[in-house]
PDB file of C-alpha atoms in Angstrom:
ATOM      1  CA  MET E  10      74.613 -65.484  43.545  1.00  0.00           C
ATOM      2  CA  LYS E  11      73.532 -66.977  46.951  1.00  0.00           C
ATOM      3  CA  SER E  12      73.666 -64.022  48.910  1.00  0.00           C
ATOM      4  CA  ILE E  13      71.084 -62.144  46.345  1.00  0.00           C
ATOM      5  CA  LYS E  14      68.950 -65.269  46.831  1.00  0.00           C
ATOM      6  CA  ILE E  15      69.278 -64.775  50.514  1.00  0.00           C
ATOM      7  CA  VAL E  16      68.324 -61.087  50.054  1.00  0.00           C
ATOM      8  CA  ILE E  17      65.858 -61.751  48.168  1.00  0.00           C
ATOM      9  CA  ILE E  18      63.986 -64.172  50.417  1.00  0.00           C
ATOM     10  CA  ILE E  19      64.673 -61.619  53.370  1.00  0.00           C
ATOM     11  CA  SER E  20      63.132 -58.808  51.772  1.00  0.00           C
ATOM     12  CA  LEU E  21      60.200 -60.897  50.844  1.00  0.00           C
ATOM     13  CA  SER E  22      59.192 -62.197  54.053  1.00  0.00           C
ATOM     14  CA  PHE E  23      59.508 -58.354  55.407  1.00  0.00           C
ATOM     15  CA  PHE E  24      57.340 -57.251  52.913  1.00  0.00           C
ATOM     16  CA  LEU E  25      54.752 -60.015  53.794  1.00  0.00           C
ATOM     17  CA  VAL E  26      54.786 -59.539  57.097  1.00  0.00           C
ATOM     18  CA  SER E  27      54.432 -55.693  57.367  1.00  0.00           C
ATOM     19  CA  CYS E  28      51.459 -56.463  54.891  1.00  0.00           C
ATOM     20  CA  SER E  29      49.981 -59.182  57.538  1.00  0.00           C
ATOM     21  CA  GLY E  30      47.860 -55.857  59.272  1.00  0.00           C
ATOM     22  CA  TYR E  31      46.658 -54.277  55.946  1.00  0.00           C
ATOM     23  CA  GLN E  32      43.087 -53.449  55.707  1.00  0.00           C
ATOM     24  CA  ASN E  33      41.085 -53.019  52.175  1.00  0.00           C
ATOM     25  CA  TYR E  34      37.826 -51.753  52.694  1.00  0.00           C
ATOM     26  CA  LYS E  35      35.111 -51.969  49.875  1.00  0.00           C
ATOM     27  CA  GLY E  36      34.635 -48.529  47.929  1.00  0.00           C
ATOM     28  CA  ASP E  37      31.857 -45.848  48.647  1.00  0.00           C
ATOM     29  CA  ASN E  38      30.038 -43.896  46.388  1.00  0.00           C
ATOM     30  CA  LEU E  39      30.042 -40.144  46.147  1.00  0.00           C
ATOM     31  CA  VAL E  40      27.750 -38.603  43.696  1.00  0.00           C
ATOM     32  CA  ILE E  41      28.954 -34.866  42.502  1.00  0.00           C
ATOM     33  CA  SER E  42      27.647 -32.221  39.988  1.00  0.00           C
ATOM     34  CA  ALA E  43      29.995 -30.713  37.747  1.00  0.00           C
ATOM     35  CA  GLY E  44      31.602 -27.603  39.468  1.00  0.00           C
ATOM     36  CA  ASN E  45      30.385 -28.799  43.037  1.00  0.00           C
ATOM     37  CA  THR E  46      32.347 -30.510  45.696  1.00  0.00           C
ATOM     38  CA  ALA E  47      31.582 -33.019  48.059  1.00  0.00           C
ATOM     39  CA  SER E  48      32.947 -34.819  50.729  1.00  0.00           C
ATOM     40  CA  ILE E  49      33.766 -37.966  52.991  1.00  0.00           C
ATOM     41  CA  ASN E  50      34.064 -38.097  56.853  1.00  0.00           C
ATOM     42  CA  MET E  51      37.053 -40.521  57.669  1.00  0.00           C
ATOM     43  CA  THR E  52      38.142 -41.153  61.628  1.00  0.00           C
ATOM     44  CA  ALA E  53      41.477 -41.296  62.011  1.00  0.00           C
ATOM     45  CA  ASP E  54      43.937 -41.289  65.034  1.00  0.00           C
ATOM     46  CA  THR E  55      45.796 -38.160  64.208  1.00  0.00           C
ATOM     47  CA  PHE E  56      47.093 -37.785  68.077  1.00  0.00           C
ATOM     48  CA  GLY E  57      49.033 -41.318  67.385  1.00  0.00           C
ATOM     49  CA  GLY E  58      50.070 -39.824  64.123  1.00  0.00           C
ATOM     50  CA  TYR E  59      47.681 -41.579  61.667  1.00  0.00           C
ATOM     51  CA  ASP E  60      46.073 -39.481  58.294  1.00  0.00           C
ATOM     52  CA  TRP E  61      44.163 -40.261  55.404  1.00  0.00           C
ATOM     53  CA  ILE E  62      46.197 -39.810  52.142  1.00  0.00           C
ATOM     54  CA  VAL E  63      44.857 -39.832  48.298  1.00  0.00           C
ATOM     55  CA  ALA E  64      47.358 -42.716  46.881  1.00  0.00           C
ATOM     56  CA  SER E  65      45.662 -42.905  43.385  1.00  0.00           C
ATOM     57  CA  ASN E  66      43.042 -41.164  41.027  1.00  0.00           C
ATOM     58  CA  SER E  67      42.317 -43.056  37.938  1.00  0.00           C
ATOM     59  CA  ASP E  68      41.027 -40.018  36.055  1.00  0.00           C
ATOM     60  CA  GLU E  69      41.759 -36.610  37.352  1.00  0.00           C
ATOM     61  CA  THR E  70      40.052 -34.990  34.509  1.00  0.00           C
ATOM     62  CA  ILE E  71      36.935 -36.323  35.980  1.00  0.00           C
ATOM     63  CA  ALA E  72      37.073 -35.160  39.856  1.00  0.00           C
ATOM     64  CA  VAL E  73      40.197 -34.016  41.755  1.00  0.00           C
ATOM     65  CA  PHE E  74      40.786 -33.550  45.645  1.00  0.00           C
ATOM     66  CA  GLU E  75      40.451 -30.186  46.764  1.00  0.00           C
ATOM     67  CA  GLY E  76      41.534 -30.751  50.656  1.00  0.00           C
ATOM     68  CA  LYS E  77      40.841 -31.736  53.704  1.00  0.00           C
ATOM     69  CA  GLU E  78      39.769 -30.010  56.925  1.00  0.00           C
ATOM     70  CA  THR E  79      40.559 -32.112  60.681  1.00  0.00           C
ATOM     71  CA  VAL E  80      37.855 -31.542  63.921  1.00  0.00           C
ATOM     72  CA  ASN E  81      39.609 -33.123  66.892  1.00  0.00           C
ATOM     73  CA  GLY E  82      37.931 -35.029  69.456  1.00  0.00           C
ATOM     74  CA  GLU E  83      37.436 -33.414  73.132  1.00  0.00           C
ATOM     75  CA  LYS E  84      40.568 -35.135  74.286  1.00  0.00           C
ATOM     76  CA  LYS E  85      43.835 -35.638  72.493  1.00  0.00           C
ATOM     77  CA  SER E  86      43.045 -39.147  72.815  1.00  0.00           C
ATOM     78  CA  ASP E  87      39.791 -39.040  71.003  1.00  0.00           C
ATOM     79  CA  PRO E  88      39.644 -39.993  67.310  1.00  0.00           C
ATOM     80  CA  ALA E  89      39.573 -36.595  64.902  1.00  0.00           C
ATOM     81  CA  GLU E  90      37.025 -36.294  61.694  1.00  0.00           C
ATOM     82  CA  GLN E  91      38.687 -35.721  58.943  1.00  0.00           C
ATOM     83  CA  ILE E  92      36.695 -34.146  55.795  1.00  0.00           C
ATOM     84  CA  LEU E  93      37.911 -35.057  52.552  1.00  0.00           C
ATOM     85  CA  LYS E  94      36.253 -33.090  49.695  1.00  0.00           C
ATOM     86  CA  PHE E  95      36.265 -33.819  45.924  1.00  0.00           C
ATOM     87  CA  LYS E  96      35.389 -31.278  43.279  1.00  0.00           C
ATOM     88  CA  GLY E  97      33.550 -32.598  39.759  1.00  0.00           C
ATOM     89  CA  LEU E  98      35.374 -31.495  36.875  1.00  0.00           C
ATOM     90  CA  LYS E  99      33.300 -32.811  34.421  1.00  0.00           C
ATOM     91  CA  LYS E 100      31.124 -35.856  33.633  1.00  0.00           C
ATOM     92  CA  GLY E 101      32.095 -39.107  33.904  1.00  0.00           C
ATOM     93  CA  LYS E 102      33.312 -41.810  36.364  1.00  0.00           C
ATOM     94  CA  THR E 103      36.612 -42.061  38.579  1.00  0.00           C
ATOM     95  CA  ILE E 104      37.852 -44.215  41.475  1.00  0.00           C
ATOM     96  CA  ILE E 105      39.803 -42.357  43.994  1.00  0.00           C
ATOM     97  CA  THR E 106      42.115 -44.679  46.507  1.00  0.00           C
ATOM     98  CA  LEU E 107      42.549 -43.202  50.277  1.00  0.00           C
ATOM     99  CA  ASN E 108      45.259 -44.410  52.447  1.00  0.00           C
ATOM    100  CA  TYR E 109      45.502 -44.668  55.990  1.00  0.00           C
ATOM    101  CA  VAL E 110      48.873 -44.115  56.899  1.00  0.00           C
ATOM    102  CA  LYS E 111      51.110 -43.594  60.178  1.00  0.00           C
ATOM    103  CA  LYS E 112      53.721 -40.488  59.570  1.00  0.00           C
ATOM    104  CA  GLY E 113      57.160 -42.468  58.913  1.00  0.00           C
ATOM    105  CA  ASP E 114      55.160 -45.576  58.067  1.00  0.00           C
ATOM    106  CA  LEU E 115      56.026 -46.748  54.119  1.00  0.00           C
ATOM    107  CA  ILE E 116      52.983 -48.945  54.161  1.00  0.00           C
ATOM    108  CA  ALA E 117      49.318 -48.381  54.389  1.00  0.00           C
ATOM    109  CA  HIS E 118      47.155 -49.505  57.625  1.00  0.00           C
ATOM    110  CA  LYS E 119      43.952 -49.330  55.610  1.00  0.00           C
ATOM    111  CA  THR E 120      42.869 -48.465  52.539  1.00  0.00           C
ATOM    112  CA  ARG E 121      39.478 -47.443  51.232  1.00  0.00           C
ATOM    113  CA  THR E 122      38.515 -46.745  47.492  1.00  0.00           C
ATOM    114  CA  ILE E 123      35.882 -43.791  46.653  1.00  0.00           C
ATOM    115  CA  ASN E 124      34.133 -44.034  43.412  1.00  0.00           C
ATOM    116  CA  ILE E 125      33.415 -40.724  41.982  1.00  0.00           C
ATOM    117  CA  SER E 126      30.260 -40.514  39.677  1.00  0.00           C
ATOM    118  CA  VAL E 127      29.890 -37.103  38.020  1.00  0.00           C
ATOM    119  CA  TYR E 128      27.328 -35.903  36.008  1.00  0.00           C
TER     120      TYR E 128
END
């Protein structure tokens, strides 16, 4: 029983330490007409192994992630521009959460929320 408490305390400590660099940004708004696509540009250190990924979509019947295009900087060390595309399916609202993660890491370095309205 004592060893279980120690394991829980150590696990909680590691979790809190790993979240100390976690940044959460306020949401961006994106308006799309049904059947069309819209995009948002995000800066990413792809050379360092970072990437923006879709973590969640509150209603996939309203809008979906269509894909991503990466435009690299002039030098390898320059940040890249990632263009994330979303398609509006039907009238309504959905919230998409993006995570900025490094390959191999389990916890996001940053998050960003996209509030999508489809008309």
